[in-house]
XYZ file of C-alpha atoms in Angstrom:
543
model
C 22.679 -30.237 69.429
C 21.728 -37.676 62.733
C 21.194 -34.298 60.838
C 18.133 -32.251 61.146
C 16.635 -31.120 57.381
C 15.134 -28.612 59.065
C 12.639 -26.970 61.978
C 9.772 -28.711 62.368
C 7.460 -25.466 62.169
C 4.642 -27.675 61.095
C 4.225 -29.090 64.557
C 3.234 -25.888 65.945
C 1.226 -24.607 63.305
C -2.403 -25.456 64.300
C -4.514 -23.128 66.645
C -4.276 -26.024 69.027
C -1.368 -28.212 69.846
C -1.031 -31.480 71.116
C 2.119 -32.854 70.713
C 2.310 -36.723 70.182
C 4.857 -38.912 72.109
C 6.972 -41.017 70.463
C 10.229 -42.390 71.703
C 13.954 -41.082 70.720
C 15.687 -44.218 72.269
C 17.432 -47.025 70.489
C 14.886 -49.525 69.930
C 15.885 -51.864 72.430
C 14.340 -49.582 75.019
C 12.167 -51.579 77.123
C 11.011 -52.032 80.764
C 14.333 -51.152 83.022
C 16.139 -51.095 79.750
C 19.499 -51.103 81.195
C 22.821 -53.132 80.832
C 24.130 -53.097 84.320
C 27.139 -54.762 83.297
C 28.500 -52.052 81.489
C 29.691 -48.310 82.278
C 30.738 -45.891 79.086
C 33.885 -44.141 79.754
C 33.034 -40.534 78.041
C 35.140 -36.803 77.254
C 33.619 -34.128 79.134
C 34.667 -30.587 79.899
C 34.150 -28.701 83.230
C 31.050 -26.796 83.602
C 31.152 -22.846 83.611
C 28.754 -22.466 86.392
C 26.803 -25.165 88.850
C 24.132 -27.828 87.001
C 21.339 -25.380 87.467
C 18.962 -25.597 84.519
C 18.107 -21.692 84.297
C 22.040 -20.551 84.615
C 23.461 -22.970 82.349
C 24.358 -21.715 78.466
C 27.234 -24.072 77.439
C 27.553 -27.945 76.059
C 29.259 -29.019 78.687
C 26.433 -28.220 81.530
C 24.029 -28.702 78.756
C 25.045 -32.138 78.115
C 24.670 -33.561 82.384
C 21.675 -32.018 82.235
C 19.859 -33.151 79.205
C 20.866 -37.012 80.772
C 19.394 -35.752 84.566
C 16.258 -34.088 83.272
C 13.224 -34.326 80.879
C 11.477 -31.337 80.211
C 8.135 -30.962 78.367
C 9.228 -32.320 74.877
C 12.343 -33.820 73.444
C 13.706 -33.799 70.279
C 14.195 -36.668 68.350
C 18.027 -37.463 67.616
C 17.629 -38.583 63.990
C 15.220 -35.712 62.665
C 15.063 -33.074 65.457
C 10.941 -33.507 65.785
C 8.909 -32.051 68.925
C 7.792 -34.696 70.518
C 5.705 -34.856 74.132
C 7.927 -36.437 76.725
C 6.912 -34.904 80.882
C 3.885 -33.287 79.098
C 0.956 -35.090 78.005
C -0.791 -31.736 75.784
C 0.526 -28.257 75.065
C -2.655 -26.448 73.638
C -3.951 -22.924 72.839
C -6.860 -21.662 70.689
C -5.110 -18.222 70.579
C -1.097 -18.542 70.015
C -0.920 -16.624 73.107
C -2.334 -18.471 76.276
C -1.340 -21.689 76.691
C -2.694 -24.813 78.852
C 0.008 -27.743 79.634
C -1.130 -30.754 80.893
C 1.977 -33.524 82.605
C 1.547 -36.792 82.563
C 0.574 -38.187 85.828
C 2.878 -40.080 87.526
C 6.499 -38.548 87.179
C 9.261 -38.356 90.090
C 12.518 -36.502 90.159
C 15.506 -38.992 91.086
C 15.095 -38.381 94.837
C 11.307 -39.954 94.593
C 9.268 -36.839 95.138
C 7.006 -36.271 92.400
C 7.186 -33.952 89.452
C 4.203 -31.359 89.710
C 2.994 -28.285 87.704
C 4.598 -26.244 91.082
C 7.704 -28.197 89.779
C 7.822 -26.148 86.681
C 5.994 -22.883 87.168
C 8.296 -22.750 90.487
C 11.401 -22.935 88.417
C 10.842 -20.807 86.120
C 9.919 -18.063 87.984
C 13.608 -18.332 90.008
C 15.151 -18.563 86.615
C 13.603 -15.504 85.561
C 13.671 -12.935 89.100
C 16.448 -11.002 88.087
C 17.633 -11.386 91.732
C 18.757 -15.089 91.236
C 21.018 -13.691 88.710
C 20.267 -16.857 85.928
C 22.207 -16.598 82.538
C 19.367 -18.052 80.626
C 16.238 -15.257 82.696
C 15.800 -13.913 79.268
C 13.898 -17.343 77.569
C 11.251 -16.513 80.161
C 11.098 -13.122 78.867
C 7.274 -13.577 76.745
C 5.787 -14.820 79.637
C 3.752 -12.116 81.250
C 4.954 -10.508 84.051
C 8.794 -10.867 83.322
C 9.610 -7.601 83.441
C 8.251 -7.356 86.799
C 10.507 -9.900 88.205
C 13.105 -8.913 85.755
C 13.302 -5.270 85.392
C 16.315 -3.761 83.343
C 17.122 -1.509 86.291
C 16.315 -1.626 89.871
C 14.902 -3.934 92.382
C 11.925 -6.341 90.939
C 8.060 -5.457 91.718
C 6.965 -8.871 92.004
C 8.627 -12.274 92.880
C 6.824 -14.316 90.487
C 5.504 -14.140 86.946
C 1.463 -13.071 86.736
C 1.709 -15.367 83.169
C 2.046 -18.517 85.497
C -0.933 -20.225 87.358
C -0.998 -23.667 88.719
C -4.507 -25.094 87.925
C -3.674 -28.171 89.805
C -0.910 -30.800 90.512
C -0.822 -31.791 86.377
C -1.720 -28.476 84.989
C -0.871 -25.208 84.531
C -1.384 -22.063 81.968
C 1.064 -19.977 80.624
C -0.039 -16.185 79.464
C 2.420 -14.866 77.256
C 2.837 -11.238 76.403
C 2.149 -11.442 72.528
C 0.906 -14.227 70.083
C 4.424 -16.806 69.758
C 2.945 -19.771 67.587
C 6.113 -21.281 67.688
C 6.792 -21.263 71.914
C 5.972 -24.735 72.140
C 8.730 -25.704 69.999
C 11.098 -24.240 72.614
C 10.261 -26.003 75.470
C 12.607 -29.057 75.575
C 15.470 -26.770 75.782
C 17.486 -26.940 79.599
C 15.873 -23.556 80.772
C 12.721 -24.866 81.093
C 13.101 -27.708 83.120
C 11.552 -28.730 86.202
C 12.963 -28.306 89.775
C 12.710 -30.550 92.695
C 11.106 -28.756 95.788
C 14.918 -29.373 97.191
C 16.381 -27.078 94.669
C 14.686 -24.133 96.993
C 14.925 -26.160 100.745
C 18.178 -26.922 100.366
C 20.007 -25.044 97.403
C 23.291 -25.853 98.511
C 22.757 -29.620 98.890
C 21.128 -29.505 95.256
C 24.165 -27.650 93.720
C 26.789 -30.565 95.369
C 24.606 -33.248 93.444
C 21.748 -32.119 91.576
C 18.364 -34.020 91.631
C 16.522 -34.497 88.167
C 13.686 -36.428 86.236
C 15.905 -37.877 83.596
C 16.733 -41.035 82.618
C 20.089 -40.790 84.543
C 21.247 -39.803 88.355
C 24.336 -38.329 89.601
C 26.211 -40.575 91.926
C 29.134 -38.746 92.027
C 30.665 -35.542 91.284
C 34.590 -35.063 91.745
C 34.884 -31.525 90.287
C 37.529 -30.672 87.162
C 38.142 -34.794 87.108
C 35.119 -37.264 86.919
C 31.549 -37.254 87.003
C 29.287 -40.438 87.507
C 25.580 -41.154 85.963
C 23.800 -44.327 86.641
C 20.056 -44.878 85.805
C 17.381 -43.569 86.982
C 15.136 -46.198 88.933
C 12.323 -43.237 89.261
C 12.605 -42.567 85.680
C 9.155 -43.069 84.162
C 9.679 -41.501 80.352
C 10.661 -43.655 77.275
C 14.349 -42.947 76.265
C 15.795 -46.012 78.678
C 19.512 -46.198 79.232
C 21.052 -49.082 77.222
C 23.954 -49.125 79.652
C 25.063 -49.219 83.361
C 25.979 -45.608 83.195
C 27.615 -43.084 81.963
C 31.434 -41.955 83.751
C 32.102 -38.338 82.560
C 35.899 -37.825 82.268
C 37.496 -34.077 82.592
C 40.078 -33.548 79.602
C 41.969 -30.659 79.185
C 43.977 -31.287 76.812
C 41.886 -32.911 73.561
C 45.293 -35.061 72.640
C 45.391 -36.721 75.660
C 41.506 -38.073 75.237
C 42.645 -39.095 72.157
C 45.059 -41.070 73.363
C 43.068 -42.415 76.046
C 40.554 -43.434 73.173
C 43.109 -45.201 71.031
C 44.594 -47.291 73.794
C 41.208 -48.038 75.388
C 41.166 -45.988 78.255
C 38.145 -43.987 77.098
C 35.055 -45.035 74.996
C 33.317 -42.303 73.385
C 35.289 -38.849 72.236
C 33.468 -36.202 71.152
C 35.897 -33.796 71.553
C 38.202 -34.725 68.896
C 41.378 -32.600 67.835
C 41.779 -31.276 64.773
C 45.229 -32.732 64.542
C 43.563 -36.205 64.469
C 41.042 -36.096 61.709
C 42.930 -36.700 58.704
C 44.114 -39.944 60.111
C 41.169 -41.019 62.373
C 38.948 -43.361 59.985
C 42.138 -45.365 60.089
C 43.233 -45.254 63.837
C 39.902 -46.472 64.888
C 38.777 -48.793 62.043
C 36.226 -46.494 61.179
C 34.860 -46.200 64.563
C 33.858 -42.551 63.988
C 30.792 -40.151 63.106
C 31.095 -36.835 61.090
C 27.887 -35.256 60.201
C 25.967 -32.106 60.099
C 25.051 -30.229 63.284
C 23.529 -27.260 64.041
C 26.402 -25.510 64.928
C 28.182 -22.318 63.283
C 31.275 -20.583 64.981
C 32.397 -16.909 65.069
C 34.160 -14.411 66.218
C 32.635 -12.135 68.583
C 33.686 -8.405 69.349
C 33.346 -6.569 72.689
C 31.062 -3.867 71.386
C 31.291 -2.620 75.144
C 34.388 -1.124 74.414
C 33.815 2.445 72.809
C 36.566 1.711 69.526
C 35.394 -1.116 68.775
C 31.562 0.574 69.130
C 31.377 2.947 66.597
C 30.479 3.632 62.893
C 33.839 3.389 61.880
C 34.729 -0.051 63.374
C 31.587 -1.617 61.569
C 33.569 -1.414 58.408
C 37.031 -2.623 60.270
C 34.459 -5.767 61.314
C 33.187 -5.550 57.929
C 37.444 -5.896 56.669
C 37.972 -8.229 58.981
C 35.518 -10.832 57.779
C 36.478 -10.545 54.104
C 40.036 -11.264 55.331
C 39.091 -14.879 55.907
C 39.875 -17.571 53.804
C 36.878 -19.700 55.306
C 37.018 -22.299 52.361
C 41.423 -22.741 52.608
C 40.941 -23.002 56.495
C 38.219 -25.501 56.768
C 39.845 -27.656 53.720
C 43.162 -27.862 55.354
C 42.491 -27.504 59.150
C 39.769 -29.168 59.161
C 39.591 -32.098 56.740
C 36.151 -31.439 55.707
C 34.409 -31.502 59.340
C 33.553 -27.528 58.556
C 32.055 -25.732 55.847
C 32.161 -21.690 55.765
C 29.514 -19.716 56.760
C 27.553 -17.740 54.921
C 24.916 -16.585 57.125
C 24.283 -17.038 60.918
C 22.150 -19.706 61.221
C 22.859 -23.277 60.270
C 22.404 -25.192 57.233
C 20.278 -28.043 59.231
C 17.479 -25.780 59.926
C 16.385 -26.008 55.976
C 14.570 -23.225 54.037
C 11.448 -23.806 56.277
C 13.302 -23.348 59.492
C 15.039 -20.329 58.318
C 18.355 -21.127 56.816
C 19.212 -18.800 53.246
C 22.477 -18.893 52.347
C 24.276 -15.697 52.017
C 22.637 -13.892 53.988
C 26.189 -12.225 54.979
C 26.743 -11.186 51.317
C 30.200 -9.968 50.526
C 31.053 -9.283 53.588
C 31.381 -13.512 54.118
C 33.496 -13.404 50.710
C 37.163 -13.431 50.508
C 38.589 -10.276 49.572
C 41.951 -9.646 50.658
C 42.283 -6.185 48.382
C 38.410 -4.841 49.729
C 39.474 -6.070 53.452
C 42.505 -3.949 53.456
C 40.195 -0.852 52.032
C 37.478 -1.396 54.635
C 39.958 -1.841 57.385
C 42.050 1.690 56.401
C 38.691 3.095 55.700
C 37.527 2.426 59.331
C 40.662 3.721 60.831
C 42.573 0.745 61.443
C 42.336 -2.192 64.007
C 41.535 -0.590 66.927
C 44.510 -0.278 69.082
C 46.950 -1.415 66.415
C 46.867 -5.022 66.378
C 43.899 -7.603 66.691
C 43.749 -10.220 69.316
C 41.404 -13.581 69.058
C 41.107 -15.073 72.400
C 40.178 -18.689 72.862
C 40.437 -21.450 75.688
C 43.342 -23.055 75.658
C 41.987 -26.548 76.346
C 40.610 -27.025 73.283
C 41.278 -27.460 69.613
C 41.265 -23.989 68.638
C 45.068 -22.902 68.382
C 45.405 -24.282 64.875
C 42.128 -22.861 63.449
C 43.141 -19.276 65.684
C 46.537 -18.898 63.872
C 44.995 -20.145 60.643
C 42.900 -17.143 60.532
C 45.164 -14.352 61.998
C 47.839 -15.671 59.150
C 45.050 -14.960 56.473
C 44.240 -11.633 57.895
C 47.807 -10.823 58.294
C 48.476 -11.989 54.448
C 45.344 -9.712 53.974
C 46.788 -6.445 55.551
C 50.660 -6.869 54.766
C 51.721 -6.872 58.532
C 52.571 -10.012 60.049
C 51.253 -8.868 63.282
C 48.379 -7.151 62.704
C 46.682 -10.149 64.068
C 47.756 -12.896 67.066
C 45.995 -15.718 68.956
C 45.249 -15.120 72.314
C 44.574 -18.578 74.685
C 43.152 -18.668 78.005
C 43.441 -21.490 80.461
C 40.352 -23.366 80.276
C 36.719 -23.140 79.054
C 35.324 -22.077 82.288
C 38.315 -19.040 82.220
C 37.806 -17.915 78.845
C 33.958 -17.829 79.855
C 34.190 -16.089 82.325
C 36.298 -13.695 81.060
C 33.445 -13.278 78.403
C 30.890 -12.965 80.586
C 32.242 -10.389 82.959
C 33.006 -8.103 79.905
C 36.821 -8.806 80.099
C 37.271 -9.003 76.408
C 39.299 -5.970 74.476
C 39.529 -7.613 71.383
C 38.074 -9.926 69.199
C 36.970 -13.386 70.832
C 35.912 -17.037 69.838
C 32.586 -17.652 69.797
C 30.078 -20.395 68.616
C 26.421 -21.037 68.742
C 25.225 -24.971 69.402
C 21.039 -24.628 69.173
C 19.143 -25.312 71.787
C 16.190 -25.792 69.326
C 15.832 -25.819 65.884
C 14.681 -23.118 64.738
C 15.770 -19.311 63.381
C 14.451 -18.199 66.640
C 17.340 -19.440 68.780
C 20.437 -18.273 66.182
C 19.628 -15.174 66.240
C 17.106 -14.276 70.052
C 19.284 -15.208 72.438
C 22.497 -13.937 70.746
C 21.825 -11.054 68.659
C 19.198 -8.779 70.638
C 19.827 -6.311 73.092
C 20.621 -8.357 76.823
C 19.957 -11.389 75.146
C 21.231 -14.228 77.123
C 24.413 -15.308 74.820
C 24.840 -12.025 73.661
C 28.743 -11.714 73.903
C 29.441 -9.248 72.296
C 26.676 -6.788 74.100
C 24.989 -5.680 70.071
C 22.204 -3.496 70.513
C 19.998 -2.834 67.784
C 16.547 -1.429 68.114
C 15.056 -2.158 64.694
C 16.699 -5.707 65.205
C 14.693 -6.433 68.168
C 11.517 -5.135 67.063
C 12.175 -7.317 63.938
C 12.432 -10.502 66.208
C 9.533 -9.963 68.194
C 7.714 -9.358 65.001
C 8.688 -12.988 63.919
C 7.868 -14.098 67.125
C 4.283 -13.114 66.772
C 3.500 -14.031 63.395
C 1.101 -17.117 63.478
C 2.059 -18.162 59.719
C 5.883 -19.708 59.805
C 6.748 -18.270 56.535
C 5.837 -14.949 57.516
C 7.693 -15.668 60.610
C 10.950 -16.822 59.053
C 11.262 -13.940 56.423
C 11.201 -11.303 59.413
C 13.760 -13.296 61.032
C 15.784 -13.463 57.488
C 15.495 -9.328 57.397
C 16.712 -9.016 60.920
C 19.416 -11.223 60.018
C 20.392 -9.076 57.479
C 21.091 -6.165 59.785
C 24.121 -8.456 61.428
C 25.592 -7.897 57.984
C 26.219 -4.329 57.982
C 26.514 -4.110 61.920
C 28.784 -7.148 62.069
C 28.446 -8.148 65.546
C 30.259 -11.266 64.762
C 31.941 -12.539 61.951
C 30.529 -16.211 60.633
C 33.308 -18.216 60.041
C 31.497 -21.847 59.419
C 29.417 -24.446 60.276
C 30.295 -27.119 62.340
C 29.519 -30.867 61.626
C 29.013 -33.093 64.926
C 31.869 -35.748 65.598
C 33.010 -38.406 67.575
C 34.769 -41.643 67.823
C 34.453 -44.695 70.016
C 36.255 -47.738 71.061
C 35.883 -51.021 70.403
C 34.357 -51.798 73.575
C 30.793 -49.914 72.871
C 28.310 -50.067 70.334
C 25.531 -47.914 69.163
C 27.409 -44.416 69.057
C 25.235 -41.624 67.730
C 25.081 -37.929 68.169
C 21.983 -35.613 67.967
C 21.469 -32.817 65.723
C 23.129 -30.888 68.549
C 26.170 -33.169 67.968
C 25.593 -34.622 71.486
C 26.279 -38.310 72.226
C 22.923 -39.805 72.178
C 24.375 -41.422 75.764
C 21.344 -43.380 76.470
C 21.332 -45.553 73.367
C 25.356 -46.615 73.475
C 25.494 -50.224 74.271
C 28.517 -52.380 75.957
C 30.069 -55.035 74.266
């Protein structure tokens, strides 16, 4: 979040698009679909902020919410294709003004039916500025954002003039420029639809939100267990194969582990790193490890004035040739990573964007040039450099791996030090709040697969998972430039320059891409993950 060869920009291509359905499910899908019998036992994390579909940015919200809604399209778990799901067309003779047309029919879990209000209504409160939604800036082409979203002030309008409800299964979207690929983008969580309870009664919503997905939540015990069980109102293809889903809170990746091996838990996605060299073995080869469209980094708090200058691009520059991506990922992680050159991902494919070595040197190891670039630059600002992380996951080893190859680097064995913080939700909220002095881990899972998302979201100025707070002008106007070219290849090579700015500017530091794992017990069959390296929870069967 099977590996994905690459975006499907040939989907969107034609003047007019109509997306054909076809199911993602395990081909047992049929009728009710479901194994009542049987309840998989899963590793989850806690949330950052409430299950709202327009304020969640992280895998662990992501992942409830891809099992509680459908959106427009889905993509398909084994090749990452577009395909129709709430909507019936998505069409436009002009790139630029779109028509969507839902299938008739639909109801969110609580039995009130799923309506063009349903979307154009939640999209406009993700996007007003004063509902304060992480993910505001995906509505951003749609005409009349920066209305409801201005960059300073209070908003002009409450809703978006792009939007119009035509009737209860159709409504037009007006963006602000050509964006032949917007359809492909649709199936990510921002876009969902929202119940009209979500706005009558937004604190009931938030203590157990209502979707249109092939799951319902039937309980919610917060930091320790969450319960799905299907959907009798869901009305799309991908059936559950199982009674439910039970979400289990780790924090501490060992002790899932443990709970895997002994049978307390059935599907573990979250994996240490201390466990992969012996894992094929303690699970009898129970266990997936395949390409995802993931790459991690290290972010810097370019909100900070030292670390915001012309000087500490070349320390950032230093920093990232003091990396020994291919020792790290050979030893620490047993062949589960491979190093970045670029920041995209390797299952995107030259059609969907990905060039390798894109970074250039500055993604090489150079221990003697680091050291230059870094005294060049000044130094590390305030003497020593800090990598933050959250301590509940597997990122100690991999932290200390890297500060030791920096330190070799610079000939001071403190010139870099790991840096935990409590849990996920901590460390992201230190992030988010602009906490951060020094450097920080970061990590990108797609949303959709395609150049677009590496780089939008993260990389331009007030994008809505940009960390580090980069602003580049001539980066922007690069992406929108992509956006609006109606040829793909012409789209991806402006999206290749732009990348080519993070480079030099060094934003954050690619470190490598990360393949999707898991492992399961013997009590479930069926395991698979998703290009996003999601559990594919709907198709796991119980023994």
């Amino acid at each position: 979040m099977p590996a994905a060869t690459r975006a499907r920009w040939a989907v969107i291509a034609a003047t007019s698009l109509a997306l054909v359905v076809t199911g993602c499910s395990s081909s047992k899908s049929s009728g009710g679909g479901t194994n009542s019998a049987g309840v998989v036992t899963a590793w989850w994390g806690d949330p950052q902020n409430p299950l709202e579909p327009a304020n969640t940015n992280e895998v662990n919200g992501g992942a409830v919410l891809n099992m509680i809604f459908t959106g427009l399209i889905t993509y398909d778990p084994k090749t990452s294709a577009a395909n129709n799901a709430n909507a019936d067309s998505i069409t436009s003779t002009d790139q630029q003004n779109w028509t969507v047309k839902l299938k008739p029919g639909w109801k969110f879990s609580d039995g009130t039916p799923v309506t063009a209000s349903s979307y154009v209504d939640a999209w406009n409160y993700g996007a007003l500025v004063t509902n304060k939604q992480v993910n505001a800036s995906f509505f951003g082409y749609i005409d009349g954002f920066n209305d409801v979203a201005p960059t300073s002030g209070a908003p002009k309008a409450q809703t978006m003039s792009g939007l119009k409800v035509i009737d209860d299964n159709t409504f037009t979207v007006a963006l602000s420029q050509k964006f032949s690929t917007w359809p492909q983008t649709l199936g990510y969580s921002a876009y969902y639809p929202l119940p009209k309870t979500f706005f009558s009664n937004h604190a009931g919503y938030l203590n157990q939100p209502i979707g249109n997905g092939p799951y319902e939540i039937s309980s919610w015990t917060r930091s320790q267990k969450m319960q799905l069980r299907p959907n009798p109102q869901y009305s799309g293809t991908i059936k559950p194969q199982n009674g439910g889903i039970d979400l289990k809170v780790y924090t501490d990746t060992n002790a899932a582990y443990a709970d895997l091996q002994s049978g307390n838990l059935d599907v573990d996605n979250g994996v240490p790193n201390s466990a992969l060299k012996t894992i094929q073995g303690d699970l009898n080869g129970r266990y997936i490890n395949q390409p995802a469209g993931i790459i991690q980094t290290i972010s810097f708090p370019l909100y900070q004035a030292d670390w915001n200058t012309d000087n500490a691009k070349l320390v950032r520059q230093g920093i990232s040739m003091a990396i020994d991506r291919a020792t790290i990922t050979k030893v620490v992680f047993t062949s589960t990573r491979t190093p970045a050159t670029e920041w995209t991902s390797p299952v995107l494919g030259a059609a969907g964007g990905y060039q390798a070595g894109i970074c250039g040197d500055a993604c090489n190891y150079d221990p003697a040039k680091a050291k230059a670039l870094i005294q060049q630059g000044g130094g590390i600002p305030g003497g020593q450099l800090t990598i933050s992380y959250n301590a509940d996951g597997p990122h100690k080893e991999w932290v200390d791996a890297t500060c030791n190859s920096i330190n070799n680097a610079l000939g001071n064995t403190t010139a870099c030090v790991g840096r935990p913080v409590g849990t996920f939700a901590d460390f992201r909220n230190q992030i988010t709040s602009k906490q951060m002095t020094g450097a920080f881990r970061t990590g990108w899972q797609m949303d959709y697969p395609l150049i677009q998302d590496f780089l939008q979201p993260v990389y331009t100025t007030d994008g809505s998972s940009n960390d580090s707070h980069y602003s580049n002008q001539q980066f922007d106007a690069l992406v929108s430039q992509a956006n609006a070219q109606p040829n793909p290849t012409d789209s991806v090579k402006d999206f290749q320059t732009a990348e080519k700015m993070l480079a030099t500017d060094m934003p954050a530091i690619p470190l490598w891409y990360q393949n999707g794992t898991a492992g399961w017990s013997d009590k479930v069959s069926n395991v698979m993950l998703d290009p996003f390296s999601v559990p594919v929870y709907t198709s796991i069967t119980v023994k």
